């Protein structure tokens, strides 16, 4: 049996600075009308939550980065940030 | 002059568990064909980066949560998580 653990991963994908972001700009313009002043530079992006089987955190980070680079982000116009969280313990019991 | 500082904020918006996520499901199915095995439960969501003027971190958290609840997320089908980062120092100078 493979001793892989399951690591929760967050991949945040955002547009590179300078790339036009109409969704973010629209939110930015809508905020004052809703009573929210003092909010600037709204940028809209994507957030992917995955669970990655890996032997350790570094392995999970490497695999998730590869996935982000090849599948989740378009490196020409987007940047991404990969955050690996601690693996769920295989014998964790939920005590409601 | 108001002594507000600018706090960078990340608002992560995701679908509630049980709500169908065709985008995440499609990614999940595509991964093995690209050579990525052992990835499960892919969920696609949104990530918004804002800069919020606030007097302190708690104030920034409260304002961003209000914005997330009223504008960025649909609480019927989505959940959100607000993360406030340390304010940029007003006298920070970029070296280079």
XYZ file of C-alpha atoms in Angstrom:
192
model
C 0.000 0.000 0.000
C 1.336 3.433 -0.922
C 2.058 5.667 2.056
C 0.632 8.768 0.438
C -1.179 11.326 2.489
C -3.831 13.726 1.272
C -2.826 17.364 1.304
C -5.430 20.108 0.862
C -4.137 22.718 -1.565
C -5.271 26.211 -2.513
C -4.242 27.513 -5.925
C -4.978 31.210 -6.321
C -4.851 32.434 -9.914
C -4.846 36.143 -10.694
C -4.265 38.370 -13.677
C -0.777 39.805 -14.050
C -0.401 43.494 -13.223
C -1.217 45.520 -16.314
C -3.670 43.004 -17.756
C -7.133 44.573 -17.984
C -9.582 43.245 -15.399
C -13.123 44.371 -16.318
C -14.746 42.335 -13.545
C -12.553 43.869 -10.874
C -13.030 47.344 -12.330
C -16.814 46.924 -12.316
C -16.815 45.847 -8.662
C -14.575 48.790 -7.811
C -17.008 51.218 -9.436
C -20.046 49.590 -7.792
C -18.716 49.792 -4.245
C -19.240 53.520 -3.518
C -22.873 53.259 -4.699
C -23.390 50.509 -2.100
C -21.904 52.661 0.630
C -18.397 51.230 0.640
C -15.828 53.976 0.326
C -12.092 53.626 0.576
C -11.706 50.401 -1.353
C -9.201 50.375 -4.186
C -7.492 48.113 -6.634
C -10.091 45.352 -6.762
C -8.745 42.428 -8.795
C -10.838 39.383 -9.631
C -9.229 35.981 -9.948
C -9.853 32.299 -9.422
C -9.386 30.022 -6.441
C -9.074 26.274 -6.819
C -9.210 23.868 -3.913
C -7.710 20.444 -4.552
C -6.743 17.447 -2.507
C -3.403 16.046 -3.652
C -1.998 12.651 -2.743
C 1.684 13.089 -1.905
C 4.358 11.641 0.325
C 5.120 14.959 2.021
C 4.419 18.670 1.822
C 7.220 19.450 -0.632
C 5.967 16.722 -2.945
C 2.437 18.112 -2.730
C 3.728 21.635 -3.421
C 5.668 20.453 -6.487
C 2.753 18.493 -7.904
C 0.232 21.279 -7.321
C 2.581 23.860 -8.872
C 2.910 21.680 -11.957
C -0.885 21.383 -12.202
C -1.318 25.136 -11.753
C 1.250 25.884 -14.418
C -0.057 23.444 -16.999
C -3.791 23.445 -16.381
C -5.181 26.034 -14.005
C -3.371 29.207 -15.036
C -2.396 30.774 -18.328
C 1.164 31.910 -17.549
C 1.068 34.486 -20.352
C -1.524 36.648 -18.599
C -1.905 35.080 -15.157
C 0.158 34.434 -12.064
C -0.590 31.794 -9.459
C 0.172 31.076 -5.856
C 0.116 27.570 -4.409
C -0.519 27.032 -0.703
C -0.306 23.534 0.765
C -2.026 22.881 4.080
C -1.247 20.163 6.584
C -2.421 16.719 5.518
C -5.505 15.324 7.145
C -4.562 12.649 9.620
C -5.660 9.273 8.228
C -6.990 8.183 11.611
C -8.701 11.440 12.490
C -12.111 10.831 13.988
C -14.680 13.604 13.977
C -16.039 13.990 17.471
C -19.127 15.916 16.287
C -6.488 64.015 7.540
C -7.886 60.585 8.319
C -5.392 58.183 9.838
C -6.544 55.235 7.733
C -4.106 52.623 6.572
C -4.435 50.445 3.521
C -4.907 46.755 4.225
C -4.529 44.171 1.453
C -7.405 41.690 1.649
C -8.050 38.317 0.029
C -11.672 37.205 -0.283
C -11.971 33.577 -1.353
C -15.429 32.609 -2.575
C -16.335 28.957 -3.077
C -19.430 26.924 -3.717
C -21.083 25.367 -0.701
C -20.603 21.609 -0.307
C -23.306 19.833 -2.286
C -23.668 22.543 -4.913
C -22.749 21.162 -8.345
C -19.404 22.421 -9.633
C -19.076 21.528 -13.354
C -15.812 23.449 -13.751
C -14.146 21.636 -10.879
C -15.503 18.280 -12.076
C -14.151 18.896 -15.581
C -10.681 19.712 -14.232
C -10.806 16.619 -12.039
C -11.587 14.422 -15.044
C -8.909 16.071 -17.209
C -6.053 15.574 -14.741
C -5.358 11.837 -15.252
C -5.171 12.354 -19.033
C -2.449 14.954 -18.421
C -0.495 12.566 -16.225
C -1.653 13.820 -12.835
C -2.986 10.984 -10.752
C -4.047 11.125 -7.145
C -5.839 14.452 -7.236
C -9.369 14.544 -5.880
C -12.160 16.872 -4.976
C -11.239 19.766 -7.246
C -13.475 22.737 -6.508
C -13.389 25.936 -8.540
C -14.090 29.272 -6.893
C -13.213 32.934 -7.062
C -10.482 34.971 -5.451
C -10.764 38.730 -5.031
C -7.873 40.927 -3.992
C -8.841 44.329 -2.573
C -7.116 47.122 -0.763
C -9.282 48.447 2.055
C -8.766 51.699 3.915
C -9.288 51.032 7.620
C -8.082 52.197 10.995
C -6.924 48.732 12.072
C -7.036 45.080 11.097
C -10.347 44.353 12.824
C -11.935 47.290 11.026
C -10.572 46.044 7.698
C -11.838 42.523 8.431
C -15.323 43.820 9.271
C -15.533 46.007 6.171
C -14.254 43.310 3.836
C -16.646 40.740 5.326
C -19.540 43.116 4.708
C -18.432 43.600 1.087
C -18.036 39.845 0.582
C -21.467 39.168 2.012
C -23.301 41.838 0.053
C -21.426 41.964 -3.237
C -18.827 39.275 -3.869
C -20.589 36.101 -2.740
C -24.083 34.718 -3.080
C -24.643 33.370 0.447
C -27.361 31.010 -0.793
C -24.919 28.851 -2.750
C -21.493 30.198 -1.791
C -19.293 30.536 1.246
C -16.468 33.017 1.622
C -13.330 33.448 3.641
C -11.776 36.842 4.327
C -8.055 37.153 5.052
C -6.587 40.532 5.990
C -2.860 41.047 5.570
C -0.658 43.552 7.341
C -1.077 47.120 6.110
C 1.575 48.550 3.882
C 3.707 51.026 5.734
C 2.843 54.529 4.499
C 6.518 55.491 4.337
C 7.724 52.302 2.663
C 10.173 53.090 -0.101
C 10.874 50.579 -2.818
C 14.618 50.110 -3.163
C 15.637 49.523 -6.763
